[in-house]
mmCIF file of C-alpha atoms in Angstrom:
data_model
loop_
_atom_site.group_PDB
_atom_site.id
_atom_site.type_symbol
_atom_site.label_atom_id
_atom_site.label_comp_id
_atom_site.label_asym_id
_atom_site.label_seq_id
_atom_site.Cartn_x
_atom_site.Cartn_y
_atom_site.Cartn_z
ATOM 1 C CA MET A 1 16.893 53.235 -8.262
ATOM 2 C CA GLN A 2 19.439 56.012 -8.675
ATOM 3 C CA LEU A 3 19.763 58.502 -5.860
ATOM 4 C CA PHE A 4 23.386 59.361 -6.649
ATOM 5 C CA THR A 5 25.411 59.005 -9.836
ATOM 6 C CA ASP A 6 28.235 57.310 -7.925
ATOM 7 C CA PRO A 7 27.337 53.608 -7.409
ATOM 8 C CA GLY A 8 28.969 53.373 -3.978
ATOM 9 C CA PHE A 9 27.119 56.334 -2.512
ATOM 10 C CA ASN A 10 23.973 55.178 -4.270
ATOM 11 C CA PHE A 11 24.142 51.731 -2.682
ATOM 12 C CA SER A 12 24.616 53.197 0.797
ATOM 13 C CA ALA A 13 21.655 55.526 0.386
ATOM 14 C CA LEU A 14 19.476 52.719 -0.984
ATOM 15 C CA LEU A 15 20.230 50.692 2.145
ATOM 16 C CA ALA A 16 19.121 53.606 4.290
ATOM 17 C CA LEU A 17 15.990 54.170 2.230
ATOM 18 C CA GLY A 18 15.007 50.494 2.165
ATOM 19 C CA ALA A 19 15.355 50.277 5.945
ATOM 20 C CA ALA A 20 12.238 52.429 6.246
ATOM 21 C CA GLY A 21 10.171 49.271 5.796
ATOM 22 C CA TYR A 22 11.252 48.158 9.266
ATOM 23 C CA GLY A 23 11.295 51.608 10.877
ATOM 24 C CA ALA A 24 15.093 51.969 10.709
ATOM 25 C CA SER A 25 14.773 55.153 8.627
ATOM 26 C CA GLU A 26 12.109 57.488 7.308
ATOM 27 C CA VAL A 27 11.640 57.880 3.550
ATOM 28 C CA GLY A 28 11.236 61.644 3.774
ATOM 29 C CA GLU A 29 14.293 62.032 5.985
ATOM 30 C CA VAL A 30 16.522 59.986 3.683
ATOM 31 C CA LEU A 31 15.345 61.676 0.487
ATOM 32 C CA THR A 32 15.739 65.097 2.082
ATOM 33 C CA ALA A 33 19.296 64.160 3.033
ATOM 34 C CA VAL A 34 19.947 62.929 -0.513
ATOM 35 C CA ASN A 35 18.663 66.183 -1.974
ATOM 36 C CA SER A 36 20.862 68.180 0.405
ATOM 37 C CA ILE A 37 23.941 66.147 -0.536
ATOM 38 C CA ASN A 38 23.306 66.495 -4.253
ATOM 39 C CA GLY A 39 22.701 70.202 -3.798
ATOM 40 C CA ALA A 40 25.978 70.651 -1.940
ATOM 41 C CA GLY A 41 27.896 68.460 -4.392
ATOM 42 C CA LEU A 42 28.325 64.760 -3.736
ATOM 43 C CA SER A 43 31.476 63.943 -1.756
ATOM 44 C CA ASN A 44 32.600 62.002 1.290
ATOM 45 C CA GLN A 45 32.447 65.255 3.232
ATOM 46 C CA SER A 46 28.939 66.284 2.188
ATOM 47 C CA TYR A 47 27.576 62.768 2.737
ATOM 48 C CA THR A 48 29.194 62.446 6.164
ATOM 49 C CA LYS A 49 28.145 65.893 7.378
ATOM 50 C CA THR A 50 24.573 65.617 6.138
ATOM 51 C CA PHE A 51 23.916 62.279 7.802
ATOM 52 C CA LEU A 52 25.764 63.323 10.964
ATOM 53 C CA ASP A 53 23.418 66.298 11.171
ATOM 54 C CA TRP A 54 20.419 64.001 10.749
ATOM 55 C CA GLY A 55 21.766 61.690 13.440
ATOM 56 C CA ASP A 56 22.259 64.605 15.822
ATOM 57 C CA ARG A 57 18.770 65.892 15.072
ATOM 58 C CA LEU A 58 17.064 62.579 15.749
ATOM 59 C CA ALA A 59 19.196 61.830 18.813
ATOM 60 C CA ALA A 60 18.242 65.188 20.342
ATOM 61 C CA SER A 61 14.592 64.625 19.523
ATOM 62 C CA ALA A 62 14.724 61.138 21.055
ATOM 63 C CA ALA A 63 16.249 62.541 24.243
ATOM 64 C CA ALA A 64 13.522 65.184 24.455
ATOM 65 C CA ALA A 65 10.831 62.558 23.933
ATOM 66 C CA GLY A 66 12.343 60.465 26.717
ATOM 67 C CA LYS A 67 12.177 63.363 29.172
ATOM 68 C CA LYS A 68 8.474 63.685 28.415
ATOM 69 C CA GLY A 69 7.858 59.968 28.905
ATOM 70 C CA ARG A 70 7.104 59.343 25.229
ATOM 71 C CA THR A 71 8.868 55.999 25.089
ATOM 72 C CA GLN A 72 7.545 54.847 21.722
ATOM 73 C CA THR A 73 8.707 58.024 20.016
ATOM 74 C CA GLN A 74 12.053 57.882 21.790
ATOM 75 C CA ARG A 75 12.582 54.277 20.688
ATOM 76 C CA ALA A 76 11.658 54.977 17.061
ATOM 77 C CA GLU A 77 13.824 58.072 16.807
ATOM 78 C CA ALA A 78 16.800 56.388 18.449
ATOM 79 C CA LEU A 79 16.663 53.613 15.850
ATOM 80 C CA ARG A 80 16.604 56.119 12.979
ATOM 81 C CA ALA A 81 19.383 58.152 14.573
ATOM 82 C CA SER A 82 21.498 54.999 14.706
ATOM 83 C CA GLN A 83 20.886 54.499 10.983
ATOM 84 C CA TYR A 84 21.935 58.020 10.058
ATOM 85 C CA TYR A 85 25.055 57.918 12.209
ATOM 86 C CA ALA A 86 25.916 54.580 10.586
ATOM 87 C CA GLN A 87 25.579 56.192 7.170
ATOM 88 C CA ALA A 88 28.030 58.904 8.211
ATOM 89 C CA LEU A 89 30.357 56.345 9.787
ATOM 90 C CA PHE A 90 30.966 54.579 6.488
ATOM 91 C CA TYR A 91 32.383 57.710 4.828
ATOM 92 C CA VAL A 92 34.009 59.560 7.713
ATOM 93 C CA LEU A 93 37.523 58.317 6.831
ATOM 94 C CA GLY A 94 37.227 60.211 3.561
ATOM 95 C CA SER A 95 35.855 63.368 5.190
ATOM 96 C CA ASP A 96 37.648 66.451 6.464
ATOM 97 C CA ASP A 97 37.851 64.877 9.938
ATOM 98 C CA PRO A 98 38.842 61.191 9.607
ATOM 99 C CA GLY A 99 39.986 61.145 13.218
ATOM 100 C CA ALA A 100 36.338 61.448 14.301
ATOM 101 C CA GLU A 101 35.603 57.872 13.248
ATOM 102 C CA GLU A 102 35.512 56.348 16.734
ATOM 103 C CA ASN A 103 33.314 59.170 18.023
ATOM 104 C CA VAL A 104 30.866 58.666 15.176
ATOM 105 C CA TYR A 105 30.811 54.948 15.933
ATOM 106 C CA TRP A 106 29.945 55.646 19.574
ATOM 107 C CA ALA A 107 27.202 58.065 18.532
ATOM 108 C CA ALA A 108 25.594 55.306 16.455
ATOM 109 C CA ARG A 109 26.170 52.746 19.193
ATOM 110 C CA GLU A 110 24.639 54.938 21.902
ATOM 111 C CA GLN A 111 21.426 55.263 19.918
ATOM 112 C CA TRP A 112 21.366 51.537 19.093
ATOM 113 C CA ASP A 113 21.821 50.651 22.774
ATOM 114 C CA LEU A 114 19.056 53.087 23.721
ATOM 115 C CA PHE A 115 16.738 51.549 21.154
ATOM 116 C CA ALA A 116 17.542 48.036 22.359
ATOM 117 C CA ARG A 117 16.808 48.972 25.977
ATOM 118 C CA LEU A 118 13.466 50.499 24.986
ATOM 119 C CA CYS A 119 12.257 47.440 23.074
ATOM 120 C CA ASP A 120 9.447 45.517 24.757
ATOM 121 C CA PRO A 121 10.787 43.368 26.233
ATOM 122 C CA ALA A 122 14.157 45.078 26.451
ATOM 123 C CA ALA A 123 16.961 43.364 24.600
ATOM 124 C CA GLU A 124 19.429 41.694 26.929
ATOM 125 C CA GLN A 125 22.913 43.103 26.406
ATOM 126 C CA THR A 126 25.993 41.213 27.521
ATOM 127 C CA THR A 127 29.566 40.542 26.486
ATOM 128 C CA LEU A 128 31.514 37.361 25.855
ATOM 129 C CA ASN A 129 35.255 37.044 26.247
ATOM 130 C CA TRP A 130 37.371 37.334 23.104
ATOM 131 C CA GLY A 131 40.989 37.224 24.154
ATOM 132 C CA LYS A 132 41.542 40.322 26.268
ATOM 133 C CA ALA A 133 38.515 42.057 24.736
ATOM 134 C CA LYS A 134 34.775 41.692 25.246
ATOM 135 C CA MET A 135 32.519 40.769 22.325
ATOM 136 C CA PRO A 136 29.206 42.695 22.536
ATOM 137 C CA VAL A 137 25.989 40.672 22.285
ATOM 138 C CA TRP A 138 22.335 41.743 22.106
ATOM 139 C CA PHE A 139 19.579 39.150 22.655
ATOM 140 C CA PHE A 140 16.050 40.011 21.498
ATOM 141 C CA ARG A 141 12.927 38.042 22.522
ATOM 142 C CA PRO A 142 9.322 38.319 21.308
ATOM 143 C CA ASP A 143 8.096 38.379 24.917
ATOM 144 C CA ASP A 144 9.267 37.625 28.447
ATOM 145 C CA SER A 145 7.256 34.424 28.873
ATOM 146 C CA GLY A 146 10.381 32.278 29.009
ATOM 147 C CA ALA A 147 8.985 29.924 26.341
ATOM 148 C CA ARG A 148 11.571 27.858 24.457
ATOM 149 C CA ARG A 149 11.857 29.352 20.998
ATOM 150 C CA PRO A 150 13.828 28.875 17.803
ATOM 151 C CA THR A 151 16.685 31.354 17.724
ATOM 152 C CA VAL A 152 18.638 32.961 14.920
ATOM 153 C CA ILE A 153 22.212 34.221 15.245
ATOM 154 C CA LEU A 154 22.565 37.178 12.856
ATOM 155 C CA THR A 155 26.041 37.696 11.416
ATOM 156 C CA ASN A 156 26.886 41.079 9.923
ATOM 157 C CA GLY A 157 29.366 41.666 7.127
ATOM 158 C CA SER A 158 32.230 44.042 6.522
ATOM 159 C CA ASP A 159 31.327 47.638 7.453
ATOM 160 C CA GLY A 160 27.784 46.692 8.483
ATOM 161 C CA GLU A 161 26.381 48.126 11.708
ATOM 162 C CA ASN A 162 23.950 46.772 14.308
ATOM 163 C CA VAL A 163 21.027 48.699 12.847
ATOM 164 C CA ASP A 164 21.397 46.631 9.657
ATOM 165 C CA MET A 165 20.687 43.489 11.669
ATOM 166 C CA TRP A 166 17.365 44.958 12.781
ATOM 167 C CA THR A 167 16.440 45.451 9.133
ATOM 168 C CA TYR A 168 17.804 42.091 7.976
ATOM 169 C CA GLY A 169 16.556 39.754 10.650
ATOM 170 C CA VAL A 170 15.660 40.937 14.149
ATOM 171 C CA PHE A 171 12.278 42.471 13.297
ATOM 172 C CA ALA A 172 11.297 39.531 11.103
ATOM 173 C CA ALA A 173 12.430 37.028 13.730
ATOM 174 C CA LEU A 174 10.436 38.641 16.530
ATOM 175 C CA GLU A 175 7.368 38.922 14.322
ATOM 176 C CA ARG A 176 7.499 35.166 13.719
ATOM 177 C CA GLY A 177 8.076 34.211 17.341
ATOM 178 C CA TRP A 178 11.836 33.676 17.118
ATOM 179 C CA ASN A 179 14.575 34.949 19.393
ATOM 180 C CA ALA A 180 17.363 36.865 17.655
ATOM 181 C CA LEU A 181 20.994 37.345 18.675
ATOM 182 C CA VAL A 182 23.079 40.217 17.294
ATOM 183 C CA TYR A 183 26.811 40.503 17.931
ATOM 184 C CA ASP A 184 29.981 42.383 16.982
ATOM 185 C CA GLY A 185 32.608 39.875 15.940
ATOM 186 C CA PRO A 186 36.256 40.679 15.218
ATOM 187 C CA GLY A 187 36.489 43.258 12.434
ATOM 188 C CA GLN A 188 33.015 44.569 13.230
ATOM 189 C CA GLY A 189 31.601 47.429 15.288
ATOM 190 C CA GLN A 190 33.235 47.910 18.667
ATOM 191 C CA MET A 191 35.717 45.118 18.042
ATOM 192 C CA ILE A 192 37.420 47.033 15.209
ATOM 193 C CA TYR A 193 36.603 50.712 15.843
ATOM 194 C CA VAL A 194 37.474 50.612 19.547
ATOM 195 C CA ASN A 195 39.376 47.421 20.352
ATOM 196 C CA GLU A 196 41.253 47.339 17.010
ATOM 197 C CA ILE A 197 40.657 43.597 16.579
ATOM 198 C CA PRO A 198 40.475 42.674 12.862
ATOM 199 C CA PHE A 199 38.609 39.890 11.096
ATOM 200 C CA THR A 200 39.694 36.341 11.860
ATOM 201 C CA SER A 201 39.750 33.432 9.449
ATOM 202 C CA ARG A 202 38.446 31.143 12.231
ATOM 203 C CA TRP A 203 34.870 32.384 12.540
ATOM 204 C CA ASP A 204 33.908 29.141 14.261
ATOM 205 C CA HIS A 205 35.865 30.483 17.242
ATOM 206 C CA VAL A 206 33.468 33.438 17.197
ATOM 207 C CA VAL A 207 30.182 31.565 16.783
ATOM 208 C CA THR A 208 30.855 28.635 19.133
ATOM 209 C CA PRO A 209 30.885 30.869 22.263
ATOM 210 C CA LEU A 210 27.558 32.327 21.092
ATOM 211 C CA VAL A 211 26.067 28.848 20.730
ATOM 212 C CA ASN A 212 27.446 27.885 24.154
ATOM 213 C CA TRP A 213 25.762 30.969 25.643
ATOM 214 C CA LEU A 214 22.451 30.120 23.968
ATOM 215 C CA HIS A 215 22.647 26.531 25.227
ATOM 216 C CA ARG A 216 22.749 27.834 28.782
ATOM 217 C CA ARG A 217 19.385 29.560 28.285
ATOM 218 C CA SER A 218 16.063 27.885 29.040
ATOM 219 C CA ASP A 219 14.174 30.148 26.586
ATOM 220 C CA VAL A 220 16.112 28.811 23.576
ATOM 221 C CA ASP A 221 15.200 25.644 21.686
ATOM 222 C CA HIS A 222 18.694 24.163 21.514
ATOM 223 C CA ASP A 223 17.778 21.979 18.538
ATOM 224 C CA ARG A 224 16.603 24.937 16.455
ATOM 225 C CA ILE A 225 19.442 27.449 16.370
ATOM 226 C CA ALA A 226 19.931 28.991 12.931
ATOM 227 C CA LEU A 227 22.824 31.093 11.666
ATOM 228 C CA THR A 228 22.615 33.764 8.976
ATOM 229 C CA GLY A 229 25.347 35.809 7.313
ATOM 230 C CA LEU A 230 24.643 39.092 5.505
ATOM 231 C CA SER A 231 26.988 40.486 2.833
ATOM 232 C CA MET A 232 30.499 39.254 3.709
ATOM 233 C CA GLY A 233 28.777 37.417 6.541
ATOM 234 C CA GLY A 234 27.847 35.027 3.727
ATOM 235 C CA ASN A 235 31.464 33.919 3.981
ATOM 236 C CA LEU A 236 31.833 34.091 7.766
ATOM 237 C CA ALA A 237 28.695 32.166 8.712
ATOM 238 C CA PRO A 238 29.453 29.182 6.439
ATOM 239 C CA ARG A 239 32.994 29.084 7.846
ATOM 240 C CA ALA A 240 31.508 28.761 11.338
ATOM 241 C CA ALA A 241 28.843 26.211 10.357
ATOM 242 C CA ALA A 242 31.491 23.952 8.836
ATOM 243 C CA SER A 243 32.856 23.305 12.340
ATOM 244 C CA GLU A 244 29.995 24.195 14.681
ATOM 245 C CA HIS A 245 27.552 21.360 14.022
ATOM 246 C CA ARG A 246 25.021 22.487 16.607
ATOM 247 C CA ILE A 247 23.816 24.972 13.987
ATOM 248 C CA ALA A 248 20.551 23.515 12.686
ATOM 249 C CA ALA A 249 20.213 25.687 9.567
ATOM 250 C CA LEU A 250 22.365 28.193 7.718
ATOM 251 C CA ALA A 251 21.555 31.086 5.368
ATOM 252 C CA ALA A 252 24.309 32.784 3.321
ATOM 253 C CA MET A 253 23.035 36.136 2.040
ATOM 254 C CA PRO A 254 24.706 36.045 -0.474
ATOM 255 C CA GLY A 255 27.086 33.116 -0.614
ATOM 256 C CA CYS A 256 30.707 34.253 -0.696
ATOM 257 C CA VAL A 257 33.566 31.798 -1.176
ATOM 258 C CA SER A 258 36.404 34.331 -1.491
ATOM 259 C CA PRO A 259 36.113 37.927 -0.214
ATOM 260 C CA TRP A 260 39.359 38.715 -2.063
ATOM 261 C CA LEU A 261 37.542 38.223 -5.366
ATOM 262 C CA GLY A 262 35.081 40.859 -4.196
ATOM 263 C CA PHE A 263 37.819 43.485 -4.378
ATOM 264 C CA PRO A 264 38.077 45.350 -7.702
ATOM 265 C CA PRO A 265 40.724 43.941 -10.096
ATOM 266 C CA GLU A 266 42.754 47.148 -9.896
ATOM 267 C CA ILE A 267 43.242 46.459 -6.185
ATOM 268 C CA ARG A 268 43.967 42.750 -6.537
ATOM 269 C CA ASP A 269 46.519 43.442 -9.278
ATOM 270 C CA ILE A 270 48.696 45.358 -6.826
ATOM 271 C CA LEU A 271 49.531 42.128 -5.014
ATOM 272 C CA GLN A 272 52.841 40.552 -6.090
ATOM 273 C CA ASP A 273 54.562 37.284 -5.189
ATOM 274 C CA THR A 274 56.385 38.604 -2.116
ATOM 275 C CA LYS A 275 55.734 41.090 0.636
ATOM 276 C CA GLU A 276 58.799 43.120 -0.318
ATOM 277 C CA GLU A 277 57.847 43.442 -3.991
ATOM 278 C CA THR A 278 54.190 44.084 -3.191
ATOM 279 C CA ASN A 279 54.979 46.918 -0.816
ATOM 280 C CA ARG A 280 57.580 48.368 -3.212
ATOM 281 C CA VAL A 281 54.986 48.496 -5.990
ATOM 282 C CA TRP A 282 52.429 49.902 -3.580
ATOM 283 C CA ASN A 283 54.599 52.683 -2.128
ATOM 284 C CA GLU A 284 56.601 53.624 -5.226
ATOM 285 C CA GLU A 285 54.158 53.086 -8.087
ATOM 286 C CA ILE A 286 50.617 53.188 -6.705
ATOM 287 C CA VAL A 287 50.587 55.631 -3.803
ATOM 288 C CA PRO A 288 51.931 58.610 -5.832
ATOM 289 C CA THR A 289 49.095 58.169 -8.349
ATOM 290 C CA LEU A 290 46.199 57.644 -5.935
ATOM 291 C CA THR A 291 43.110 59.770 -6.393
ATOM 292 C CA PRO A 292 41.273 60.751 -3.205
ATOM 293 C CA GLU A 293 38.392 58.468 -4.220
ATOM 294 C CA PHE A 294 40.570 55.414 -4.805
ATOM 295 C CA ARG A 295 42.536 56.079 -1.634
ATOM 296 C CA PHE A 296 39.329 56.141 0.415
ATOM 297 C CA LEU A 297 38.140 52.939 -1.236
ATOM 298 C CA LEU A 298 41.350 51.158 -0.275
ATOM 299 C CA GLU A 299 41.349 52.478 3.273
ATOM 300 C CA LYS A 300 37.727 51.576 3.873
ATOM 301 C CA ARG A 301 37.918 48.106 2.343
ATOM 302 C CA PHE A 302 41.114 47.198 4.239
ATOM 303 C CA GLU A 303 40.262 48.886 7.542
ATOM 304 C CA PRO A 304 38.563 45.878 9.221
ATOM 305 C CA PHE A 305 41.401 43.556 8.195
ATOM 306 C CA ASP A 306 44.349 45.515 9.599
ATOM 307 C CA PRO A 307 44.185 48.126 12.403
ATOM 308 C CA ALA A 308 47.362 49.735 10.999
ATOM 309 C CA VAL A 309 45.328 50.818 7.980
ATOM 310 C CA MET A 310 42.669 52.305 10.251
ATOM 311 C CA ARG A 311 45.137 54.161 12.434
ATOM 312 C CA ALA A 312 46.929 55.679 9.463
ATOM 313 C CA ALA A 313 43.678 56.759 7.815
ATOM 314 C CA ARG A 314 42.432 58.398 10.995
ATOM 315 C CA GLU A 315 45.676 60.381 11.131
ATOM 316 C CA GLY A 316 45.384 61.429 7.491
ATOM 317 C CA ARG A 317 48.259 59.169 6.381
ATOM 318 C CA ILE A 318 48.271 56.431 3.762
ATOM 319 C CA PHE A 319 49.231 52.998 5.011
ATOM 320 C CA THR A 320 52.559 51.593 3.779
ATOM 321 C CA ASP A 321 51.984 47.844 4.126
ATOM 322 C CA PHE A 322 49.606 46.555 1.441
ATOM 323 C CA TRP A 323 50.672 42.910 1.791
ATOM 324 C CA THR A 324 49.407 42.291 5.334
ATOM 325 C CA PRO A 325 45.745 43.311 4.899
ATOM 326 C CA ALA A 326 45.626 41.638 1.478
ATOM 327 C CA GLN A 327 46.789 38.356 2.976
ATOM 328 C CA ALA A 328 44.197 38.676 5.743
ATOM 329 C CA VAL A 329 41.451 38.963 3.129
ATOM 330 C CA ILE A 330 42.808 36.032 1.109
ATOM 331 C CA ALA A 331 42.868 33.860 4.247
ATOM 332 C CA LEU A 332 39.069 34.024 4.399
ATOM 333 C CA ASP A 333 38.657 31.760 1.373
ATOM 334 C CA ILE A 334 36.326 28.904 2.412
ATOM 335 C CA ALA A 335 36.405 26.654 -0.672
ATOM 336 C CA LYS A 336 38.013 23.805 1.264
ATOM 337 C CA VAL A 337 35.682 23.944 4.273
ATOM 338 C CA VAL A 338 32.260 24.394 2.623
ATOM 339 C CA PRO A 339 31.925 20.626 1.934
ATOM 340 C CA GLN A 340 32.191 20.073 5.711
ATOM 341 C CA ILE A 341 28.877 21.875 6.336
ATOM 342 C CA THR A 342 26.250 19.332 7.377
ATOM 343 C CA CYS A 343 23.193 21.451 8.136
ATOM 344 C CA PRO A 344 20.566 22.508 5.567
ATOM 345 C CA THR A 345 21.808 25.652 3.831
ATOM 346 C CA LEU A 346 20.074 28.444 1.933
ATOM 347 C CA VAL A 347 22.209 30.416 -0.522
ATOM 348 C CA LEU A 348 20.827 33.725 -1.736
ATOM 349 C CA ASP A 349 21.892 35.483 -4.911
ATOM 350 C CA TYR A 350 20.730 38.749 -6.457
ATOM 351 C CA ASP A 351 20.222 40.133 -9.920
ATOM 352 C CA ALA A 352 23.096 42.552 -10.631
ATOM 353 C CA GLU A 353 25.084 41.358 -7.591
ATOM 354 C CA GLN A 354 27.915 43.874 -7.718
ATOM 355 C CA PHE A 355 30.339 42.649 -5.032
ATOM 356 C CA TYR A 356 30.381 38.860 -5.293
ATOM 357 C CA PRO A 357 29.058 38.018 -8.782
ATOM 358 C CA GLY A 358 29.061 34.279 -9.425
ATOM 359 C CA GLN A 359 30.130 33.428 -5.888
ATOM 360 C CA PRO A 360 26.716 32.434 -4.512
ATOM 361 C CA LYS A 361 26.382 29.726 -7.175
ATOM 362 C CA ALA A 362 29.985 28.649 -6.544
ATOM 363 C CA LEU A 363 29.276 28.207 -2.828
ATOM 364 C CA TYR A 364 26.054 26.348 -3.587
ATOM 365 C CA ASP A 365 27.899 23.944 -5.885
ATOM 366 C CA LEU A 366 30.457 23.187 -3.159
ATOM 367 C CA LEU A 367 27.832 22.255 -0.585
ATOM 368 C CA ARG A 368 27.245 18.586 0.236
ATOM 369 C CA SER A 369 24.454 19.171 2.742
ATOM 370 C CA PRO A 370 20.742 19.661 1.929
ATOM 371 C CA LYS A 371 20.668 22.958 0.072
ATOM 372 C CA LYS A 372 18.531 25.582 -1.613
ATOM 373 C CA TYR A 373 19.551 28.318 -4.065
ATOM 374 C CA ILE A 374 17.302 31.357 -4.521
ATOM 375 C CA LYS A 375 17.985 34.419 -6.656
ATOM 376 C CA LEU A 376 16.126 37.614 -5.790
ATOM 377 C CA THR A 377 15.332 39.579 -8.918
ATOM 378 C CA ALA A 378 14.836 42.987 -10.425
ATOM 379 C CA ALA A 379 11.259 42.014 -11.230
ATOM 380 C CA GLN A 380 10.718 41.870 -7.443
ATOM 381 C CA GLY A 381 12.553 45.145 -6.881
ATOM 382 C CA ALA A 382 15.061 43.028 -4.978
ATOM 383 C CA GLN A 383 18.127 43.376 -7.188
ATOM 384 C CA LEU A 384 21.635 44.427 -6.112
ATOM 385 C CA HIS A 385 23.767 43.153 -3.248
ATOM 386 C CA CYS A 386 21.549 42.256 -0.255
ATOM 387 C CA SER A 387 18.403 43.664 -1.925
ATOM 388 C CA PRO A 388 18.809 47.146 -0.399
ATOM 389 C CA MET A 389 15.357 48.302 -1.484
ATOM 390 C CA ALA A 390 13.562 45.082 -0.560
ATOM 391 C CA PRO A 391 14.596 43.946 2.932
ATOM 392 C CA GLN A 392 11.060 42.769 3.639
ATOM 393 C CA THR A 393 11.082 40.488 0.590
ATOM 394 C CA HIS A 394 14.568 39.404 1.653
ATOM 395 C CA CYS A 395 13.469 38.490 5.186
ATOM 396 C CA GLU A 396 10.281 36.799 3.983
ATOM 397 C CA THR A 397 12.388 34.585 1.716
ATOM 398 C CA VAL A 398 14.874 33.672 4.439
ATOM 399 C CA PHE A 399 12.437 33.117 7.290
ATOM 400 C CA ASP A 400 9.937 31.194 5.186
ATOM 401 C CA TRP A 401 12.783 28.823 4.366
ATOM 402 C CA LEU A 402 13.922 28.666 7.996
ATOM 403 C CA ASP A 403 10.381 27.981 9.203
ATOM 404 C CA ARG A 404 9.980 25.150 6.710
ATOM 405 C CA THR A 405 13.407 23.704 7.339
ATOM 406 C CA LEU A 406 13.186 23.707 11.120
ATOM 407 C CA ARG A 407 9.440 22.952 11.142
ATOM 408 C CA VAL A 408 8.575 26.024 13.172
#
């Protein structure tokens, strides 16, 4: 499963390729992009430009299809355009034009919104208050009958985009007769790229308003609301379920107790006992030795935890305060709250889990509620973080468990 020699680029491209199973990419389009990038020389710039070009191409084609009344084609191409823009979005901070990040986000968002409107029935889009900002919400239904249905709240991770939620839950939910709710929480999507609101350690404050909103709907079975968390969402969703006991079932995909332990050791080792010493080491010893690759890694990993990092990166500067974003990541540790979860919980793990190795089992061991641990394997083609090449197997595993658990 090697499209690129660099594991980071390879993982991103595998996610795009695997999404073809749910129509969120096209195998030929992704492999053609990969060949173009390898031909040009793999870099943040070549990856960003190639996928931006693919996004522009599909967005233009979708617009043309819409003018001709070809709604199905327009919907399909808008979804793929959103995927390709999202691929570019991940690497744009390391490109020749880091200041374009917000524009690339809006390009992806425009196509996602178009796709959502063209679904049948159209997804309902709304916003919920989050301080002075508005938290975007998309609500998908299998039909417009108004029947009360089980509903899944899909929680993204760090750097994930809305199109990933289609691949890792919305399609599967609709196919099985479930409603599905997608949202941008703090540190995600519009909330970070536009509103500059970083991740919060109180994810229950994010999920509870969503549950309140669902409880006001007559087409939601209020006793069968499930919550899933993909990637770092496998930390956020359990945090919420520990306090929000109206959640009937939880799936952590994978389980993540401490996002800080998901950072490479060479990053964690920069942190010292005090803010002053940490930032001295960072600015005097680390910054002068940074390679472009390591600098991008730091900027991208810290971006959703501290808007100051994002603003500096967009301006082509390196951030000077390492302590603040590091502490924000550390604050997400959920070891003390996991035992408070009362609902049945599924914890996924993966062969060759590269970001949170050992953490799914650690979260499972901390649980005191009814629980299930499942490892997806290389023999299934479902290895690596979030099974990038097997989202269908991934969703079958999760929704089979949800159906059994909630007796759907």
